[in-house]
XYZ file of C-alpha atoms in Angstrom:
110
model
C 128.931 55.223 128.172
C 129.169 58.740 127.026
C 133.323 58.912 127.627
C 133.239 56.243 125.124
C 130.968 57.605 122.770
C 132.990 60.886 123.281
C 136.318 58.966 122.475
C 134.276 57.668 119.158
C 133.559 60.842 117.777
C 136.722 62.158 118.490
C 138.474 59.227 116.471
C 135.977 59.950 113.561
C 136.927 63.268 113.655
C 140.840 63.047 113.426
C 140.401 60.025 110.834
C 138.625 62.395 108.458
C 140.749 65.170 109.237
C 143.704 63.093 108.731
C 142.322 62.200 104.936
C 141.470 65.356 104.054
C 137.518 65.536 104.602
C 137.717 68.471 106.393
C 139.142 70.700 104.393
C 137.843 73.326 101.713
C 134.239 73.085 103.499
C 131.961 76.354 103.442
C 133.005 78.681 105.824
C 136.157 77.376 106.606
C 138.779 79.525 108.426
C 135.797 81.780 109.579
C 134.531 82.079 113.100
C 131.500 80.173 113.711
C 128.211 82.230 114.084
C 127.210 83.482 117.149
C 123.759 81.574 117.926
C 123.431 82.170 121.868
C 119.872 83.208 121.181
C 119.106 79.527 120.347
C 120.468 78.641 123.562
C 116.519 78.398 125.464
C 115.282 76.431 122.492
C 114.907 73.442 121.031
C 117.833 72.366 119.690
C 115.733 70.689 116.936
C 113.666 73.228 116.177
C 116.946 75.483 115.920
C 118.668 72.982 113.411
C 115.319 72.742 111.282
C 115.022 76.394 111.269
C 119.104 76.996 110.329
C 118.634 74.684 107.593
C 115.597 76.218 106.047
C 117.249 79.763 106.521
C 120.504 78.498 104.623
C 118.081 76.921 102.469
C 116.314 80.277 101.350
C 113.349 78.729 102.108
C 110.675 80.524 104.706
C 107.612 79.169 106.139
C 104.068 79.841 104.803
C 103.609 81.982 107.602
C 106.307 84.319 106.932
C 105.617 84.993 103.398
C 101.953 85.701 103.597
C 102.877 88.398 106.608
C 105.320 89.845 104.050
C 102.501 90.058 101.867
C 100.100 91.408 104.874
C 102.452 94.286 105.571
C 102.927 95.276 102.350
C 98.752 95.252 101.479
C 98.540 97.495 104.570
C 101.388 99.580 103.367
C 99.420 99.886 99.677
C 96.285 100.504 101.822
C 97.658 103.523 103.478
C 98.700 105.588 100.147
C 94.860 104.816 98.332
C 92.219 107.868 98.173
C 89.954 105.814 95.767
C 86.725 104.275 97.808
C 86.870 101.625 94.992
C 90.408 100.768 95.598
C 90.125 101.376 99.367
C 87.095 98.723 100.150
C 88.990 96.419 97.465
C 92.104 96.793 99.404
C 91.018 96.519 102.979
C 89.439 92.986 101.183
C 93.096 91.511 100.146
C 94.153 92.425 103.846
C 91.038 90.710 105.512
C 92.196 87.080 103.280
C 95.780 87.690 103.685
C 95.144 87.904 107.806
C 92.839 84.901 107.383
C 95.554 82.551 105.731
C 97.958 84.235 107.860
C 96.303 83.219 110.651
C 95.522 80.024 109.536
C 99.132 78.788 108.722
C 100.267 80.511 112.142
C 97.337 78.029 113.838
C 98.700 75.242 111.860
C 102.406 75.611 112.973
C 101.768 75.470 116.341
C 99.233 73.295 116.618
C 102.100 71.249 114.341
C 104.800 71.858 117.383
C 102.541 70.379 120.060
């Protein structure tokens, strides 16, 4: 079964090359990107998370510890009490949700 399939897609693939549909695509004439640190995963997982990174587009997850890191980092210069206790508040929510999203993407991926 899978010779034939493989002698299928290989048709496909000189019929479109033969009319042209393979020509003037993005990133053509460059290598192709090394991904060998995808090799232990999912291949699934890899596409989904290719797409989204072509995309521009980041999990929840990713942009609240962006956020996170940068509170911290605005934590560290403050000499204000005030500011301080109001400070180390926005980190305590931002570690919540972050937290919270984290939960929910694995518990997603089970």
């Amino acid at each position: 079964m899978f010779g034939s399939l493989a002698k299928l897609i290989e048709r496909q693939i000189q019929k479109a090359q033969a009319e042209g549909q393979l020509e003037g695509l993005e990133g053509e004439g460059r290598p192709l990107p090394d991904r060998s640190g995808e090799a232990q995963t999912d291949p699934a997982l890899a596409a989904g998370h290719r797409i989204m990174a072509q995309a521009g587009v980041l999990p929840e997850e990713f942009t609240i510890k962006k956020q996170l890191d940068a509170a911290r980092q605005d934590y560290a210069t403050l000499s204000d009490p005030q500011a301080r206790k109001r400070a180390m508040a926005r980190i305590a929510d931002l570690e919540m949700r972050y937290n919270m999203a984290r939960d929910a993407r694995c518990a997603f991926m089970r």
